[in-house]
């Protein structure tokens, strides 16, 4: 049981100011996100309609993975684009039953897939794939209703994020903001950056607490971070998700920078390195 965790308002302000200086580069993190590349592969093979159905369907079952999300989505996109002659649903079920990366709660995930593929949401996505680009919150709300969840649930808002990637890959921007998925990476950000204090020596315990019993606090803090940085949460998530993924895997920040296609000019690259250090400030304590 996590003890007296508390919010450090000074750290929240400090980190917000740092992120504000590179928030304009969020598009770089989106375009060079391996998950965006996976979505683009779907668009190239199935068009915007098919890609939107597959991306949203895969998002709502992307939890408790046994590998990094980047690896899982690359495998998924390669699998479905190499199959032909079967429906998206059949191909997706075969993938889920064969992959070694998504075995936890398999029966529940198969139920989710069946419910989604038989819904009118899937039909609308295939016929008018860019309709939801103009209203991401509407897609999130409809998915929440279909799945009996909340518009703030991790996989449901993640589906909204991946739908944005489909829109971008199809040449369309998006309108309307949605919450940041409070996954392990973003929960870790709150702890490792010292925004949430009182976790010395028990980081993983605090992270789990923020994703469960203190989830409301975690969501409110991420929402406040987006507000102070001045960027939509759906866009900021690409930046935080990439940096925290690198931090968790102990990837040098230079590799993160190299993977962004030269987006950062010299001054901003140095700032990126400072942010990376600040994000891990409370991990060594």
CSV table of C-alpha atoms in Angstrom, one decimal:
chain,number,residue,atom,x,y,z
A,1,UNK,CA,0.0,0.0,0.0
A,2,UNK,CA,1.4,3.4,-1.0
A,3,UNK,CA,1.7,5.8,1.8
A,4,UNK,CA,1.4,9.6,1.7
A,5,UNK,CA,1.9,10.4,-1.9
A,6,UNK,CA,1.5,14.1,-2.7
A,7,UNK,CA,1.6,16.4,-5.7
A,8,UNK,CA,4.6,18.7,-6.0
A,9,UNK,CA,3.1,21.8,-7.7
A,10,UNK,CA,6.5,23.4,-8.3
A,11,UNK,CA,7.7,20.3,-10.2
A,12,UNK,CA,4.5,20.3,-12.3
A,13,UNK,CA,5.1,23.9,-13.2
A,14,UNK,CA,8.8,23.4,-14.0
A,15,UNK,CA,8.2,20.3,-16.2
A,16,UNK,CA,5.3,22.1,-17.9
A,17,UNK,CA,7.5,25.0,-18.8
A,18,UNK,CA,10.2,22.7,-20.2
A,19,UNK,CA,7.7,20.7,-22.3
A,20,UNK,CA,6.1,23.9,-23.6
A,21,UNK,CA,9.4,24.7,-25.3
A,22,UNK,CA,9.3,21.5,-27.5
A,23,UNK,CA,5.5,21.1,-27.7
A,24,UNK,CA,5.6,22.4,-31.2
A,25,UNK,CA,7.6,19.4,-32.2
A,26,UNK,CA,4.9,16.9,-31.1
A,27,UNK,CA,4.2,16.2,-34.8
A,28,UNK,CA,7.7,14.8,-35.1
A,29,UNK,CA,7.0,12.4,-32.3
A,30,UNK,CA,3.8,11.4,-34.0
A,31,UNK,CA,5.2,11.0,-37.5
A,32,UNK,CA,8.2,8.9,-36.3
A,33,UNK,CA,6.3,6.9,-33.8
A,34,UNK,CA,6.7,3.2,-34.8
A,35,UNK,CA,2.9,2.8,-34.2
A,36,UNK,CA,2.2,5.5,-36.7
A,37,UNK,CA,4.4,3.6,-39.2
A,38,UNK,CA,2.3,0.5,-38.5
A,39,UNK,CA,-0.9,2.4,-39.1
A,40,UNK,CA,0.5,3.9,-42.4
A,41,UNK,CA,1.3,0.3,-43.5
A,42,UNK,CA,-2.4,-0.5,-42.9
A,43,UNK,CA,-3.5,2.5,-44.9
A,44,UNK,CA,-1.2,1.6,-47.8
A,45,UNK,CA,-2.7,-1.9,-47.9
A,46,UNK,CA,-6.4,-1.4,-47.1
A,47,UNK,CA,-7.1,2.3,-47.6
A,48,UNK,CA,-8.4,4.7,-45.0
A,49,UNK,CA,-11.6,2.7,-44.3
A,50,UNK,CA,-10.0,-0.7,-43.7
A,51,UNK,CA,-7.1,0.9,-41.8
A,52,UNK,CA,-9.5,2.8,-39.4
A,53,UNK,CA,-11.4,-0.4,-38.6
A,54,UNK,CA,-8.3,-2.5,-38.0
A,55,UNK,CA,-6.5,0.3,-36.0
A,56,UNK,CA,-9.5,0.9,-33.7
A,57,UNK,CA,-10.2,-2.8,-33.2
A,58,UNK,CA,-6.6,-3.5,-32.3
A,59,UNK,CA,-6.5,-0.5,-29.9
A,60,UNK,CA,-9.3,-1.8,-27.7
A,61,UNK,CA,-7.4,-5.1,-27.1
A,62,UNK,CA,-4.0,-3.5,-26.6
A,63,UNK,CA,-3.6,-4.1,-22.9
A,64,UNK,CA,-1.5,-6.3,-20.7
A,65,UNK,CA,0.9,-6.9,-23.6
A,66,UNK,CA,4.0,-9.0,-23.0
A,67,UNK,CA,6.2,-6.8,-25.2
A,68,UNK,CA,6.6,-3.1,-26.0
A,69,UNK,CA,3.6,-1.5,-27.8
A,70,UNK,CA,5.9,-0.6,-30.8
A,71,UNK,CA,6.8,-4.3,-31.3
A,72,UNK,CA,3.3,-5.5,-31.0
A,73,UNK,CA,1.8,-3.0,-33.5
A,74,UNK,CA,4.6,-3.8,-36.0
A,75,UNK,CA,3.8,-7.5,-35.8
A,76,UNK,CA,0.1,-6.8,-36.1
A,77,UNK,CA,0.4,-4.6,-39.2
A,78,UNK,CA,2.7,-7.1,-40.9
A,79,UNK,CA,0.4,-10.0,-40.1
A,80,UNK,CA,-2.8,-8.6,-41.4
A,81,UNK,CA,-1.3,-7.0,-44.5
A,82,UNK,CA,0.2,-10.4,-45.5
A,83,UNK,CA,-3.2,-12.2,-45.3
A,84,UNK,CA,-5.8,-12.1,-48.0
A,85,UNK,CA,-9.1,-13.6,-48.8
A,86,UNK,CA,-10.5,-13.3,-45.2
A,87,UNK,CA,-12.5,-10.7,-43.5
A,88,UNK,CA,-10.8,-8.3,-41.1
A,89,UNK,CA,-12.5,-10.0,-38.2
A,90,UNK,CA,-11.3,-13.4,-39.2
A,91,UNK,CA,-7.8,-12.2,-39.8
A,92,UNK,CA,-7.8,-10.3,-36.5
A,93,UNK,CA,-8.9,-13.3,-34.5
A,94,UNK,CA,-6.3,-15.5,-36.1
A,95,UNK,CA,-3.6,-13.0,-35.3
A,96,UNK,CA,-4.8,-12.7,-31.7
A,97,UNK,CA,-4.8,-16.4,-31.2
A,98,UNK,CA,-1.4,-16.9,-32.8
A,99,UNK,CA,0.6,-13.9,-31.3
A,100,UNK,CA,2.7,-14.6,-28.2
A,101,UNK,CA,2.5,-10.9,-27.3
A,102,UNK,CA,-1.2,-10.6,-26.3
A,103,UNK,CA,-2.2,-13.7,-24.4
A,104,UNK,CA,-3.5,-12.2,-21.1
A,105,UNK,CA,-7.3,-12.3,-20.8
A,106,UNK,CA,-7.6,-13.7,-24.3
A,107,UNK,CA,-11.2,-14.7,-24.0
A,108,UNK,CA,-12.2,-11.2,-22.9
A,109,UNK,CA,-10.3,-9.7,-25.8
A,110,UNK,CA,-12.0,-12.0,-28.3
A,111,UNK,CA,-15.4,-10.9,-27.0
A,112,UNK,CA,-14.3,-7.3,-27.4
A,113,UNK,CA,-13.3,-7.9,-31.0
A,114,UNK,CA,-16.6,-9.7,-31.9
A,115,UNK,CA,-18.6,-6.9,-30.3
A,116,UNK,CA,-16.7,-4.2,-32.2
A,117,UNK,CA,-16.6,-5.8,-35.6
A,118,UNK,CA,-20.4,-6.5,-35.4
A,119,UNK,CA,-21.1,-2.9,-34.4
A,120,UNK,CA,-22.3,0.0,-36.5
A,121,UNK,CA,-19.1,1.9,-35.4
A,122,UNK,CA,-17.0,-0.5,-37.5
A,123,UNK,CA,-19.4,-0.1,-40.4
A,124,UNK,CA,-19.3,3.7,-40.2
A,125,UNK,CA,-15.5,3.7,-40.0
A,126,UNK,CA,-15.2,1.6,-43.1
A,127,UNK,CA,-17.7,3.7,-45.2
A,128,UNK,CA,-16.7,7.1,-43.9
A,129,UNK,CA,-13.3,6.7,-42.3
A,130,UNK,CA,-12.5,10.4,-42.1
A,131,UNK,CA,-15.8,11.4,-40.5
A,132,UNK,CA,-14.4,10.9,-37.0
A,133,UNK,CA,-11.3,12.9,-37.8
A,134,UNK,CA,-13.5,15.9,-37.3
A,135,UNK,CA,-14.7,14.7,-33.9
A,136,UNK,CA,-12.4,12.3,-32.0
A,137,UNK,CA,-14.4,12.7,-28.8
A,138,UNK,CA,-17.5,11.3,-30.5
A,139,UNK,CA,-15.6,8.1,-31.5
A,140,UNK,CA,-14.3,7.7,-27.9
A,141,UNK,CA,-17.8,8.3,-26.5
A,142,UNK,CA,-19.4,5.7,-28.9
A,143,UNK,CA,-16.7,3.1,-28.1
A,144,UNK,CA,-17.2,3.7,-24.3
A,145,UNK,CA,-21.0,3.1,-24.8
A,146,UNK,CA,-20.4,0.0,-26.9
A,147,UNK,CA,-17.8,-1.6,-24.5
A,148,UNK,CA,-19.5,-0.5,-21.3
A,149,UNK,CA,-16.6,1.6,-20.2
A,150,UNK,CA,-15.7,5.2,-19.6
A,151,UNK,CA,-14.5,7.8,-22.1
A,152,UNK,CA,-11.4,8.0,-20.0
A,153,UNK,CA,-10.5,4.3,-20.1
A,154,UNK,CA,-7.0,3.6,-21.3
A,155,UNK,CA,-7.8,1.4,-24.3
A,156,UNK,CA,-10.8,3.5,-25.4
A,157,UNK,CA,-8.8,6.8,-25.5
A,158,UNK,CA,-5.9,4.9,-27.1
A,159,UNK,CA,-8.3,4.0,-29.9
A,160,UNK,CA,-8.9,7.7,-30.3
A,161,UNK,CA,-5.2,8.3,-30.5
A,162,UNK,CA,-4.7,5.6,-33.1
A,163,UNK,CA,-7.6,6.9,-35.1
A,164,UNK,CA,-5.8,10.3,-35.2
A,165,UNK,CA,-2.8,8.4,-36.7
A,166,UNK,CA,-5.1,7.0,-39.4
A,167,UNK,CA,-6.4,10.5,-40.1
A,168,UNK,CA,-2.8,11.9,-40.4
A,169,UNK,CA,-1.8,9.0,-42.6
A,170,UNK,CA,-4.7,9.8,-44.8
A,171,UNK,CA,-3.8,13.5,-45.1
A,172,UNK,CA,-6.4,14.8,-42.6
A,173,UNK,CA,-5.9,16.6,-39.3
A,174,UNK,CA,-8.2,16.0,-36.4
A,175,UNK,CA,-10.5,18.1,-34.2
A,176,UNK,CA,-11.5,17.7,-30.6
A,177,UNK,CA,-9.2,16.6,-27.8
A,178,UNK,CA,-9.3,13.4,-25.7
A,179,UNK,CA,-7.6,12.4,-22.5
A,180,UNK,CA,-4.1,11.0,-22.4
A,181,UNK,CA,-4.2,7.2,-22.0
A,182,UNK,CA,-3.1,6.7,-18.4
A,183,UNK,CA,-0.9,3.7,-19.1
A,184,UNK,CA,2.2,2.5,-17.3
A,185,UNK,CA,4.4,5.0,-19.2
A,186,UNK,CA,2.4,8.1,-18.4
A,187,UNK,CA,1.8,7.0,-14.8
A,188,UNK,CA,5.6,6.5,-14.5
A,189,UNK,CA,6.1,10.0,-15.8
A,190,UNK,CA,4.2,11.4,-12.9
A,191,UNK,CA,6.4,9.5,-10.4
A,192,UNK,CA,9.8,9.6,-12.1
A,193,UNK,CA,9.6,13.4,-12.8
A,194,UNK,CA,8.8,14.1,-9.1
A,195,UNK,CA,5.4,15.5,-9.9
A,196,UNK,CA,4.1,12.9,-7.5
A,197,UNK,CA,6.2,12.6,-4.4
A,198,UNK,CA,6.3,10.1,-1.6
A,199,UNK,CA,7.3,7.1,-3.8
A,200,UNK,CA,11.0,6.8,-2.7
A,201,UNK,CA,12.0,3.2,-2.9
A,202,UNK,CA,8.6,2.0,-4.3
A,203,UNK,CA,8.3,3.5,-7.7
A,204,UNK,CA,6.4,0.5,-9.3
A,205,UNK,CA,4.0,0.4,-6.4
A,206,UNK,CA,3.2,4.1,-6.9
A,207,UNK,CA,2.8,3.6,-10.6
A,208,UNK,CA,0.3,0.8,-10.1
A,209,UNK,CA,-1.6,2.9,-7.5
A,210,UNK,CA,-1.9,5.8,-10.0
A,211,UNK,CA,-3.3,3.4,-12.6
A,212,UNK,CA,-5.9,1.9,-10.1
A,213,UNK,CA,-6.9,3.3,-6.8
A,214,UNK,CA,-5.5,6.8,-7.5
A,215,UNK,CA,-6.4,6.8,-11.1
A,216,UNK,CA,-8.5,9.9,-10.8
A,217,UNK,CA,-5.5,11.8,-9.5
A,218,UNK,CA,-3.3,10.5,-12.3
A,219,UNK,CA,-5.9,11.6,-15.0
A,220,UNK,CA,-6.3,15.0,-13.4
A,221,UNK,CA,-2.5,15.6,-13.3
A,222,UNK,CA,-2.0,14.5,-17.0
A,223,UNK,CA,-4.9,16.8,-18.0
A,224,UNK,CA,-3.4,19.7,-16.1
A,225,UNK,CA,0.0,19.0,-17.7
A,226,UNK,CA,-1.6,19.2,-21.2
A,227,UNK,CA,-3.3,22.5,-20.2
A,228,UNK,CA,-0.1,24.1,-18.9
A,229,UNK,CA,2.0,23.0,-21.8
A,230,UNK,CA,-0.7,24.4,-24.1
A,231,UNK,CA,-1.1,21.4,-26.4
A,232,UNK,CA,-3.9,18.9,-26.9
A,233,UNK,CA,-3.5,15.7,-24.8
A,234,UNK,CA,-3.8,13.5,-27.9
A,235,UNK,CA,-0.7,15.2,-29.3
A,236,UNK,CA,1.3,15.5,-26.1
A,237,UNK,CA,0.9,11.8,-25.6
A,238,UNK,CA,3.1,11.0,-28.6
A,239,UNK,CA,5.9,12.9,-27.0
A,240,UNK,CA,5.5,11.6,-23.4
A,241,UNK,CA,4.9,8.1,-24.6
A,242,UNK,CA,8.1,8.0,-26.7
A,243,UNK,CA,10.3,9.6,-24.0
A,244,UNK,CA,9.0,7.4,-21.2
A,245,UNK,CA,9.3,4.3,-23.4
A,246,UNK,CA,13.0,5.2,-23.9
A,247,UNK,CA,13.5,5.9,-20.3
A,248,UNK,CA,11.9,2.5,-19.2
A,249,UNK,CA,14.1,0.6,-21.7
A,250,UNK,CA,17.2,2.7,-20.7
A,251,UNK,CA,17.6,3.9,-24.3
A,252,UNK,CA,20.0,6.8,-24.6
A,253,UNK,CA,18.3,10.1,-25.4
A,254,UNK,CA,20.7,10.4,-28.5
A,255,UNK,CA,18.9,7.4,-30.0
A,256,UNK,CA,15.5,9.0,-29.4
A,257,UNK,CA,16.8,12.1,-31.1
A,258,UNK,CA,18.2,10.1,-34.0
A,259,UNK,CA,14.9,8.4,-34.5
A,260,UNK,CA,13.1,11.7,-35.0
A,261,UNK,CA,14.3,12.3,-38.5
A,262,UNK,CA,16.4,15.4,-37.8
A,263,UNK,CA,13.4,17.4,-36.6
A,264,UNK,CA,15.3,19.1,-33.8
A,265,UNK,CA,17.6,22.0,-34.4
A,266,UNK,CA,20.7,22.1,-32.2
A,267,UNK,CA,19.2,24.3,-29.4
A,268,UNK,CA,16.1,22.2,-29.1
A,269,UNK,CA,18.0,18.9,-29.2
A,270,UNK,CA,19.9,20.1,-26.1
A,271,UNK,CA,16.6,20.9,-24.4
A,272,UNK,CA,15.3,17.4,-25.3
A,273,UNK,CA,18.3,16.0,-23.4
A,274,UNK,CA,17.5,18.2,-20.4
A,275,UNK,CA,13.9,17.1,-20.4
A,276,UNK,CA,14.9,13.5,-20.6
A,277,UNK,CA,17.1,13.9,-17.4
A,278,UNK,CA,14.3,15.8,-15.6
A,279,UNK,CA,11.8,13.0,-16.4
A,280,UNK,CA,14.0,10.6,-14.5
A,281,UNK,CA,14.9,12.9,-11.6
A,282,UNK,CA,13.1,10.8,-9.0
A,283,UNK,CA,14.1,7.4,-10.3
A,284,UNK,CA,17.5,7.4,-8.6
A,285,UNK,CA,16.1,8.2,-5.2
